mmCIF file of N, CA and C in Angstrom:
data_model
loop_
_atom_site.group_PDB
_atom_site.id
_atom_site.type_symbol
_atom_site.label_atom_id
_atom_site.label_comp_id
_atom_site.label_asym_id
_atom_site.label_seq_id
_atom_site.Cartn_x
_atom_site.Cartn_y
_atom_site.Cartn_z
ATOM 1 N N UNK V 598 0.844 -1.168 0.000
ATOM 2 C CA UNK V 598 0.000 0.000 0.000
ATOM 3 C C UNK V 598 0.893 1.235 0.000
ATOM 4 N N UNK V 599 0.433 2.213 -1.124
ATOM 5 C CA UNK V 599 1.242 3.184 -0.589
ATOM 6 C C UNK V 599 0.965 4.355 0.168
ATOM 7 N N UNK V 600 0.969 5.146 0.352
ATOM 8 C CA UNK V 600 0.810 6.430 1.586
ATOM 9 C C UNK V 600 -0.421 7.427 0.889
ATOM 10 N N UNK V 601 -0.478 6.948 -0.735
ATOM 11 C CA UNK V 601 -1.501 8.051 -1.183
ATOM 12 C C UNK V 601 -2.702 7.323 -1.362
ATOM 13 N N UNK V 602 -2.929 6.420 -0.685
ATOM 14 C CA UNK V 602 -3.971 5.102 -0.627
ATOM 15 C C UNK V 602 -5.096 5.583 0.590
ATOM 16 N N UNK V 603 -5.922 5.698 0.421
ATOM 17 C CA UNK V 603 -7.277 5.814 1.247
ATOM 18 C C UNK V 603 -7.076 4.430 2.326
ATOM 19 N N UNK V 604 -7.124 4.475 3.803
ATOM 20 C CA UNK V 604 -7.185 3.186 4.225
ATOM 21 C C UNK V 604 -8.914 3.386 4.763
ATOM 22 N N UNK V 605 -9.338 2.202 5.086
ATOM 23 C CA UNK V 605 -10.381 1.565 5.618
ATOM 24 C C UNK V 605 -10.278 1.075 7.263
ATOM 25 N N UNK V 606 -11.133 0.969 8.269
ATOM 26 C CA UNK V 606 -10.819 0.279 9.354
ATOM 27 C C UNK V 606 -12.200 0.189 9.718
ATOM 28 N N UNK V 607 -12.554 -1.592 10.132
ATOM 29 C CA UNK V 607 -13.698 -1.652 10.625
ATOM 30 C C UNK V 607 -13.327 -2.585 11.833
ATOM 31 N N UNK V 608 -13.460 -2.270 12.700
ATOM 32 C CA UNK V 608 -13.667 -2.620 14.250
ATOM 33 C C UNK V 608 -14.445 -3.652 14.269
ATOM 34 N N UNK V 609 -15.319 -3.455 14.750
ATOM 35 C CA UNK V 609 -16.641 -4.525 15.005
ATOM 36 C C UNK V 609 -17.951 -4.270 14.316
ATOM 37 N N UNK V 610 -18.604 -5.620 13.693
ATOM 38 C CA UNK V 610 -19.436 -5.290 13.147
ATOM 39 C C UNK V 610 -20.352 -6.987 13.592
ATOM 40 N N UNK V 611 -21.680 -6.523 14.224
ATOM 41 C CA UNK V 611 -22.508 -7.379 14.751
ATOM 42 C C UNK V 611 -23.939 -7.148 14.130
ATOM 43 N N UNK V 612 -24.867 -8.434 13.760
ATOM 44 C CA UNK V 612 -25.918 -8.312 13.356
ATOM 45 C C UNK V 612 -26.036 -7.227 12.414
ATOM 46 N N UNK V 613 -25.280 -6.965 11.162
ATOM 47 C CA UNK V 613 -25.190 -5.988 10.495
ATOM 48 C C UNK V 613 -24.747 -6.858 9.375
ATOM 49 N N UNK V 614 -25.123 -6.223 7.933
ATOM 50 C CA UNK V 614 -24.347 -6.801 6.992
ATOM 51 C C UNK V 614 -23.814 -5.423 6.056
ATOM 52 N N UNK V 615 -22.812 -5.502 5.536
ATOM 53 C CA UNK V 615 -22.415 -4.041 4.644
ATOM 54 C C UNK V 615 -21.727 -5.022 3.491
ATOM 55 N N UNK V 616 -21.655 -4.385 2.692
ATOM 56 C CA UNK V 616 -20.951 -4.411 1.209
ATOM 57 C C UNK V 616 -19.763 -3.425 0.775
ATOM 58 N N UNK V 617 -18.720 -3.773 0.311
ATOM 59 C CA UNK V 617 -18.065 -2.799 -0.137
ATOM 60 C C UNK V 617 -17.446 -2.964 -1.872
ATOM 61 N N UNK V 618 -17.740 -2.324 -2.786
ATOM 62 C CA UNK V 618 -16.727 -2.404 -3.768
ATOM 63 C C UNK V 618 -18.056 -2.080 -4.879
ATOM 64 N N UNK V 619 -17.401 -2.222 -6.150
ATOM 65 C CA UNK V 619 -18.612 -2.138 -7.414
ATOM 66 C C UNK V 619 -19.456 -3.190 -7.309
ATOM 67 N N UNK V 620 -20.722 -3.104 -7.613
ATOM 68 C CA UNK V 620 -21.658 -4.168 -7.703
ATOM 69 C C UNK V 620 -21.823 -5.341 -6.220
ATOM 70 N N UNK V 621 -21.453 -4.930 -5.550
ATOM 71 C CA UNK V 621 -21.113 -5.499 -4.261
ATOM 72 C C UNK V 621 -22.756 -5.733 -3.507
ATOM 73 N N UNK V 622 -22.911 -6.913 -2.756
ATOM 74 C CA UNK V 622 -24.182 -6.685 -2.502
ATOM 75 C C UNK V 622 -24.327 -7.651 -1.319
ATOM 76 N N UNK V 623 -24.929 -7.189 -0.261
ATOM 77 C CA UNK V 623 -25.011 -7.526 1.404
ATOM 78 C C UNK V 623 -26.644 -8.147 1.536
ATOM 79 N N UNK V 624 -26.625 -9.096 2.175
ATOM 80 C CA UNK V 624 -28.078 -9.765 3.023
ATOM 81 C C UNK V 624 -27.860 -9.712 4.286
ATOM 82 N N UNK V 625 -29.100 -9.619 5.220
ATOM 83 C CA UNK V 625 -28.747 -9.591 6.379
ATOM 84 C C UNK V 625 -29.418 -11.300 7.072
ATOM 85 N N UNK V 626 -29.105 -12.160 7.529
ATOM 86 C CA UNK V 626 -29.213 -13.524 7.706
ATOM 87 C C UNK V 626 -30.258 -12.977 9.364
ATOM 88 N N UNK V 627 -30.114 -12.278 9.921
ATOM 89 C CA UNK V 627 -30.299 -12.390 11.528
ATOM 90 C C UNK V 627 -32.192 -11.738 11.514
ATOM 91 N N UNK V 628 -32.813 -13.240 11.893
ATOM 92 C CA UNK V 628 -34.283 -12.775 12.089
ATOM 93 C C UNK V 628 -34.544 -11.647 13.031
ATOM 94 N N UNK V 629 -35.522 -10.871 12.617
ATOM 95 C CA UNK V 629 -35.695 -9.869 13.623
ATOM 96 C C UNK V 629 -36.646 -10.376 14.447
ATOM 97 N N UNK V 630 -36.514 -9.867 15.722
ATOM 98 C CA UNK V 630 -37.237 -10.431 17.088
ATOM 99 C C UNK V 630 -38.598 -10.046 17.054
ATOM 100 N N UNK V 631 -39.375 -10.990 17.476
ATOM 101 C CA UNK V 631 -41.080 -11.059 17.222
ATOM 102 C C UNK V 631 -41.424 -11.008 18.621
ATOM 103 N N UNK V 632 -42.618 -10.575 18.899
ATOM 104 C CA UNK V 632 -43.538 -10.830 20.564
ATOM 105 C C UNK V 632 -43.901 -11.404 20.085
ATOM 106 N N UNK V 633 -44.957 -12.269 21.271
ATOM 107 C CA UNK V 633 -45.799 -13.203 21.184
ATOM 108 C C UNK V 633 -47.012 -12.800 20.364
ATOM 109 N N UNK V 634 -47.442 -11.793 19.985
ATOM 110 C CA UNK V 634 -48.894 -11.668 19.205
ATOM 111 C C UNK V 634 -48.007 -11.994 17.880
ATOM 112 N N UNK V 635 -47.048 -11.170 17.323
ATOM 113 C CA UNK V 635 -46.633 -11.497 16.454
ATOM 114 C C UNK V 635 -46.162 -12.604 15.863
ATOM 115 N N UNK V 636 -45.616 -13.747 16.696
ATOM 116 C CA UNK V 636 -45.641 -15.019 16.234
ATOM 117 C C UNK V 636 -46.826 -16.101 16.257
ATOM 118 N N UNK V 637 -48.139 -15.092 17.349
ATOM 119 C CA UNK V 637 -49.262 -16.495 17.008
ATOM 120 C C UNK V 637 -49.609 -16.105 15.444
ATOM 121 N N UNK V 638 -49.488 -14.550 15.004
ATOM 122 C CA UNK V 638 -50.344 -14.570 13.579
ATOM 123 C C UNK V 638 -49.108 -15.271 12.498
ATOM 124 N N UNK V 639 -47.970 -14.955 12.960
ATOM 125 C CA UNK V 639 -47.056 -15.721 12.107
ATOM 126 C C UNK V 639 -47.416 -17.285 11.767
ATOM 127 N N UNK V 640 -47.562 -17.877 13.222
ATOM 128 C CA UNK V 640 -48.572 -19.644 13.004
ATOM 129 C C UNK V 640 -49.636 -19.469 12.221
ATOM 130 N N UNK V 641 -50.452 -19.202 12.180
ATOM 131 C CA UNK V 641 -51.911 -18.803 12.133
ATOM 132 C C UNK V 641 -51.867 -18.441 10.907
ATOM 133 N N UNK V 642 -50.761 -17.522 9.911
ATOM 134 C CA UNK V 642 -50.912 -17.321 8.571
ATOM 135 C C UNK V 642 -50.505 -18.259 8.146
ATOM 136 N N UNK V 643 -49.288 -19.024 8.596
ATOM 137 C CA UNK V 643 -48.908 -20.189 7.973
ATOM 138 C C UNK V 643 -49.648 -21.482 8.121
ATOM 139 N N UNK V 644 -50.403 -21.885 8.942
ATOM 140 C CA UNK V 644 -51.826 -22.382 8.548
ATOM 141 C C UNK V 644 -52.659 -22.447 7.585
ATOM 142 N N UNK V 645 -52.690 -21.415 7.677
ATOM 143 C CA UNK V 645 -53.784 -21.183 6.972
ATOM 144 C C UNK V 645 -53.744 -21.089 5.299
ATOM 145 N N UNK V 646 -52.511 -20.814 5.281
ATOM 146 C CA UNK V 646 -51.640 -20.344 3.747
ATOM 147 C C UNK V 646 -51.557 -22.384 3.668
ATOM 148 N N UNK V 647 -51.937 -22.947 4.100
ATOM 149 C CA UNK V 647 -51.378 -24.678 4.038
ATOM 150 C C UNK V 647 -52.833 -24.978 3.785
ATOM 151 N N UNK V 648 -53.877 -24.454 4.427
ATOM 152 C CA UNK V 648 -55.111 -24.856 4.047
ATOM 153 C C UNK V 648 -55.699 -24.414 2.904
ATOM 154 N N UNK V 649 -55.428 -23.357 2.124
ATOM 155 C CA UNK V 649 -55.763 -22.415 0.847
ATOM 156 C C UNK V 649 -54.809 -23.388 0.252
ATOM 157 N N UNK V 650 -53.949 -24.151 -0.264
ATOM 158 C CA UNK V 650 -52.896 -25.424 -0.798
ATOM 159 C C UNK V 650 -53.975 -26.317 -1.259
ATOM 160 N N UNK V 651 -55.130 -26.269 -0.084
ATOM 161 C CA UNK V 651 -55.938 -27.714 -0.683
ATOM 162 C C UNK V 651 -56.748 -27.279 -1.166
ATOM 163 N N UNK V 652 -57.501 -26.126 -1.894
ATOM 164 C CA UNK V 652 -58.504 -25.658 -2.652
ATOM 165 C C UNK V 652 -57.996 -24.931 -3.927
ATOM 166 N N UNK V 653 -58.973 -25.461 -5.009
ATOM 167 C CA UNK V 653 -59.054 -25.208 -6.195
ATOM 168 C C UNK V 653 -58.729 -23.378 -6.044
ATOM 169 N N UNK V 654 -57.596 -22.747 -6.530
ATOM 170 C CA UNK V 654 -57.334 -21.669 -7.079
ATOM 171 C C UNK V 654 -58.376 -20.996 -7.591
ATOM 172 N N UNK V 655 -59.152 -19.646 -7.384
ATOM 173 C CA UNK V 655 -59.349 -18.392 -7.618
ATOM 174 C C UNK V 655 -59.429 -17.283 -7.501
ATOM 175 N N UNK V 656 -59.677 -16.347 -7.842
ATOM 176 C CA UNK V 656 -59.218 -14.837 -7.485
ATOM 177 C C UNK V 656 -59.047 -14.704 -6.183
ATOM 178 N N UNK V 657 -60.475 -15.233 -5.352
ATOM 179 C CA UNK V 657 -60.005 -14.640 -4.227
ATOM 180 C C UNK V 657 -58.854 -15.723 -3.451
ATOM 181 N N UNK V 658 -58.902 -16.769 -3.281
ATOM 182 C CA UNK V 658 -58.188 -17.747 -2.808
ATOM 183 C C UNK V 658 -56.418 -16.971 -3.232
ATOM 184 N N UNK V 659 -56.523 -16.830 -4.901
ATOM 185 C CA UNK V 659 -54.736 -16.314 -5.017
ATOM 186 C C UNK V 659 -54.277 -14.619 -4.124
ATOM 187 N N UNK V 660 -55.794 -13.461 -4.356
ATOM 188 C CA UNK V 660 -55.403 -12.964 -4.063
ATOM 189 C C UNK V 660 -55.260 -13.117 -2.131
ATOM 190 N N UNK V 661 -56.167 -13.694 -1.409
ATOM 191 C CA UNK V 661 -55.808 -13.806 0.333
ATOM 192 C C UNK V 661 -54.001 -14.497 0.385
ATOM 193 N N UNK V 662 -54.112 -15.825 -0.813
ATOM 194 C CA UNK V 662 -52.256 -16.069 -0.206
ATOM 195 C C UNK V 662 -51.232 -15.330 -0.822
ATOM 196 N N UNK V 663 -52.247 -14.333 -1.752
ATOM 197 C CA UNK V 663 -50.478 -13.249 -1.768
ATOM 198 C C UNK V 663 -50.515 -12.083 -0.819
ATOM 199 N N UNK V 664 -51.529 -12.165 0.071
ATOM 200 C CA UNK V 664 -51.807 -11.209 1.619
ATOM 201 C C UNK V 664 -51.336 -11.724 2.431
ATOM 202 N N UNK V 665 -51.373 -12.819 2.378
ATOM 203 C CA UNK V 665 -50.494 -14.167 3.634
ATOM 204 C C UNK V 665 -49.274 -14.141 3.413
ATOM 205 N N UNK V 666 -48.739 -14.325 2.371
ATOM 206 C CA UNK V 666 -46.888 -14.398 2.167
ATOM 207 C C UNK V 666 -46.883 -13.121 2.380
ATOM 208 N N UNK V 667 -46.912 -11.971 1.987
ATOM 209 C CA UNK V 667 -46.650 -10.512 2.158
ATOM 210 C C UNK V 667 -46.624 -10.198 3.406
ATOM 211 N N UNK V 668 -47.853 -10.675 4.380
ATOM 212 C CA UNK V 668 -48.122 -10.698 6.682
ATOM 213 C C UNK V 668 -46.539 -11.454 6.231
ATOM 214 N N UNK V 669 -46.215 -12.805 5.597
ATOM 215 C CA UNK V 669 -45.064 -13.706 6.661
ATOM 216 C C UNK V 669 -44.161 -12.938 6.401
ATOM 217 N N UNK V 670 -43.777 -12.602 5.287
ATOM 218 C CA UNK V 670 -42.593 -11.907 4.462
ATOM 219 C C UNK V 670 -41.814 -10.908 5.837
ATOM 220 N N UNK V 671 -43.222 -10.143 5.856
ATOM 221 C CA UNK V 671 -43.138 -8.440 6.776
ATOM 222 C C UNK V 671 -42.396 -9.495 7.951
ATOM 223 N N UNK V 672 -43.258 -10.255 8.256
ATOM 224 C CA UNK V 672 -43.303 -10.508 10.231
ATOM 225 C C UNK V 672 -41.391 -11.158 9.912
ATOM 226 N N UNK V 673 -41.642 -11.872 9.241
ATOM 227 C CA UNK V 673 -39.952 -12.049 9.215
ATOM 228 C C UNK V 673 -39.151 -11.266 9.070
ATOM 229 N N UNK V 674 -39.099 -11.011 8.408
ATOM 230 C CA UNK V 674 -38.060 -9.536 8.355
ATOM 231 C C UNK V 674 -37.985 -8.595 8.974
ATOM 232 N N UNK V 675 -39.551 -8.032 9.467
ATOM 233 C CA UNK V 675 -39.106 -6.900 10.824
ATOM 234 C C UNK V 675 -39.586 -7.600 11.962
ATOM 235 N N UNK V 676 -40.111 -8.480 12.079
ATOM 236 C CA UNK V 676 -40.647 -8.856 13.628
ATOM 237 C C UNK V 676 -41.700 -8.519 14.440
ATOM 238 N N UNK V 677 -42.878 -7.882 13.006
ATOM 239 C CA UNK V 677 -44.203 -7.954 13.210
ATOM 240 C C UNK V 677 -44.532 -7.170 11.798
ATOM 241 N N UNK V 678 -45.756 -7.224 12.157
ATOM 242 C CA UNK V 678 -47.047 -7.259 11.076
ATOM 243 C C UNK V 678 -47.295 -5.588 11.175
ATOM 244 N N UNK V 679 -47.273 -4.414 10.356
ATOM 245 C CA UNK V 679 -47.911 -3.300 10.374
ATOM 246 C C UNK V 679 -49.260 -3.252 10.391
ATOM 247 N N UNK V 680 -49.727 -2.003 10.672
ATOM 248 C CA UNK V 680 -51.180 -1.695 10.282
ATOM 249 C C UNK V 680 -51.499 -1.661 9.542
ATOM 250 N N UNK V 681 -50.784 -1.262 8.364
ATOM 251 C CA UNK V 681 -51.889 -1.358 7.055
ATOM 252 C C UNK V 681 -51.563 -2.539 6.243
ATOM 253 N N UNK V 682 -50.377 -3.160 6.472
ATOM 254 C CA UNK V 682 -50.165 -4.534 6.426
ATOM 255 C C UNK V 682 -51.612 -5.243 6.860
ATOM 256 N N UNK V 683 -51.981 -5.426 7.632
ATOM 257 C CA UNK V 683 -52.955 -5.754 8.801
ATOM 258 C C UNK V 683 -54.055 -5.849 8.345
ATOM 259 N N UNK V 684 -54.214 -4.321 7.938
ATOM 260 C CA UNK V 684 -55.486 -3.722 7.151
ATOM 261 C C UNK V 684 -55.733 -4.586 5.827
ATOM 262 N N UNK V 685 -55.067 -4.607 5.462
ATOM 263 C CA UNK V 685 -55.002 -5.176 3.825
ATOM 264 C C UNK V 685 -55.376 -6.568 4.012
ATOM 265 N N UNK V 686 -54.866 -7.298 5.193
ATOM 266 C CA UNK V 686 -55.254 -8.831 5.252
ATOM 267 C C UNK V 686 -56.184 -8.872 5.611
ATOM 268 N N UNK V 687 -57.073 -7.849 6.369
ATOM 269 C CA UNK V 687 -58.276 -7.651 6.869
ATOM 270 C C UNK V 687 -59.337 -7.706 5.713
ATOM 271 N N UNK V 688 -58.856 -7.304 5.091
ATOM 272 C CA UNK V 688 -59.771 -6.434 3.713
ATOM 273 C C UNK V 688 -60.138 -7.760 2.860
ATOM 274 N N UNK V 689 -58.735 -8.782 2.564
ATOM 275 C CA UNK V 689 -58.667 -9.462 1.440
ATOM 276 C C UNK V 689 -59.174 -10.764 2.424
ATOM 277 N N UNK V 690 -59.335 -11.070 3.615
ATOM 278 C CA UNK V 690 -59.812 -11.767 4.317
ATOM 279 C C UNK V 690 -61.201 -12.097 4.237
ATOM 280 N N UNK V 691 -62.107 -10.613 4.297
ATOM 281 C CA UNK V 691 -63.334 -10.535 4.021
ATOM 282 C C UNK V 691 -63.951 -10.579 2.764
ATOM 283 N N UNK V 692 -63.007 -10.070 1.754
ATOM 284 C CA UNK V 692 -63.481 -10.884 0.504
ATOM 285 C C UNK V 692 -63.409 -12.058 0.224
ATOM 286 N N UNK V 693 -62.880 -13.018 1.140
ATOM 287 C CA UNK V 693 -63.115 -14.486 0.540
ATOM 288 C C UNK V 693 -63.277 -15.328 1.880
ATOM 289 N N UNK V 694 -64.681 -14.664 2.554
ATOM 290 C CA UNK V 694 -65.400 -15.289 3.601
ATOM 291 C C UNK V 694 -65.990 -15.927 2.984
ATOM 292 N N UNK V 695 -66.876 -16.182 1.998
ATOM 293 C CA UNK V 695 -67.680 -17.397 1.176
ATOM 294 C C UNK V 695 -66.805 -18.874 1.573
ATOM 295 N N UNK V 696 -64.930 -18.406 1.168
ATOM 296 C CA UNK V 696 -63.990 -19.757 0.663
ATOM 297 C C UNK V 696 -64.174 -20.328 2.019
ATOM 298 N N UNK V 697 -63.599 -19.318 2.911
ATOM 299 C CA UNK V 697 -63.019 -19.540 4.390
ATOM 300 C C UNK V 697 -63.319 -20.115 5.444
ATOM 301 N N UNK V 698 -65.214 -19.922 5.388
ATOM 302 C CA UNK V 698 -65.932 -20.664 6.566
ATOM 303 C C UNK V 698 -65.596 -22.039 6.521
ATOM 304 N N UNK V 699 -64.741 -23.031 5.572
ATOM 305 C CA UNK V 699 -64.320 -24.254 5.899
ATOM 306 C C UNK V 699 -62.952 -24.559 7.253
ATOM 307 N N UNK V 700 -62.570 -23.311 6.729
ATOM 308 C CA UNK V 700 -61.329 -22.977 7.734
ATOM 309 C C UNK V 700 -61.467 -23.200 8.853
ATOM 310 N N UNK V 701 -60.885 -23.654 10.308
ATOM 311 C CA UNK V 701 -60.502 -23.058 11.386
ATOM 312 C C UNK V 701 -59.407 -22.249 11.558
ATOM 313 N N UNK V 702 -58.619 -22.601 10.512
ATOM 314 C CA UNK V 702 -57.311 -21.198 10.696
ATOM 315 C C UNK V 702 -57.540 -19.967 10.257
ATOM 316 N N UNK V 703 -58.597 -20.027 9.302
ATOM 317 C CA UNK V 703 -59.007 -18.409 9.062
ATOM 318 C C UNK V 703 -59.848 -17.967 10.221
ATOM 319 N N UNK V 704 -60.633 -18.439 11.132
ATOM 320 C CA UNK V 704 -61.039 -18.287 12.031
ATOM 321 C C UNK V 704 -59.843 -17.683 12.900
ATOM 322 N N UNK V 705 -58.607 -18.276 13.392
ATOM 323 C CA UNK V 705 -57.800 -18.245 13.934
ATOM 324 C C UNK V 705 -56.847 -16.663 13.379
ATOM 325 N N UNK V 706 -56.663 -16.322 12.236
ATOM 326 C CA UNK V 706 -56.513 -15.540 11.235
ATOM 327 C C UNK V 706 -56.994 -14.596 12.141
ATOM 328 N N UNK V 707 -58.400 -14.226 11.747
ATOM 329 C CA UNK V 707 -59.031 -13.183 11.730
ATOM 330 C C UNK V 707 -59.321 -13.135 13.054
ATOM 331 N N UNK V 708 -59.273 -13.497 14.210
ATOM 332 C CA UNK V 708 -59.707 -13.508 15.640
ATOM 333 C C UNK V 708 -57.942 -12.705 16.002
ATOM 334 N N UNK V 709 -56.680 -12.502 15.305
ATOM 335 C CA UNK V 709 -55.969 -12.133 15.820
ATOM 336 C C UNK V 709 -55.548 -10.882 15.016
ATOM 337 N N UNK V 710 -56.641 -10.537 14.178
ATOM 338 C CA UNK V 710 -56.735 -9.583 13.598
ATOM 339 C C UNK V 710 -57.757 -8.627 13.703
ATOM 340 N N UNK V 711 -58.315 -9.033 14.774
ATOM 341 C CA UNK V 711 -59.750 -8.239 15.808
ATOM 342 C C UNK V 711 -60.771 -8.503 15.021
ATOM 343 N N UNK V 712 -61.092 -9.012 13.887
ATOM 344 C CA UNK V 712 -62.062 -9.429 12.772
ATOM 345 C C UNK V 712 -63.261 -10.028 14.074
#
């Protein structure tokens, strides 16, 4: 190295991911921490996203499990569910109450979604 060289120094680096250089590109591996409400709807979507598996595909059926992966997606990555996150599963929930009354996990669903 010579003296007209930019240096770098990184100390410590925990639960963090960084990238350095062109095209360089960082993931962060470390789940973010959930409470307990947040992991019963985490069960409870994933349920339920297993019970929508055994019924014939339509609108509303595709659109509630792309509301369900989107709740797991969030809850994983930040370690709960937003409000309008929330809202939206609320919404797409009640449009496919016709499918659902077979459910007990949509029951389960929507009882932790104040429904």
């Amino acid at each position: 190295m010579t003296t007209d060289e930019p240096s770098v120094s990184i100390s410590n680096v925990s639960h963090s991911s960084l990238a350095i250089g062109k095209g360089a590109r960082s993931e962060n591996r470390y789940a973010a921490a959930r409470d307990e409400s947040a992991e019963a709807l985490l069960r409870a979507v994933r349920e339920l996203r297993a019970d929508l598996a055994r019924l014939n595909a339509s609108d509303e059926t595709r659109a509630l499990d792309e509301a369900l992966a989107d709740t797991e997606n969030e809850i994983a990555r930040t370690g709960t569910a937003g409000d309008t996150r929330r809202q939206r599963l609320r919404e797409v929930l009640s449009d496919a109450q016709s499918v659902l009354t077979l459910f007990a996990s949509a029951g389960a669903v929507a009882g932790l979604l104040g429904l």
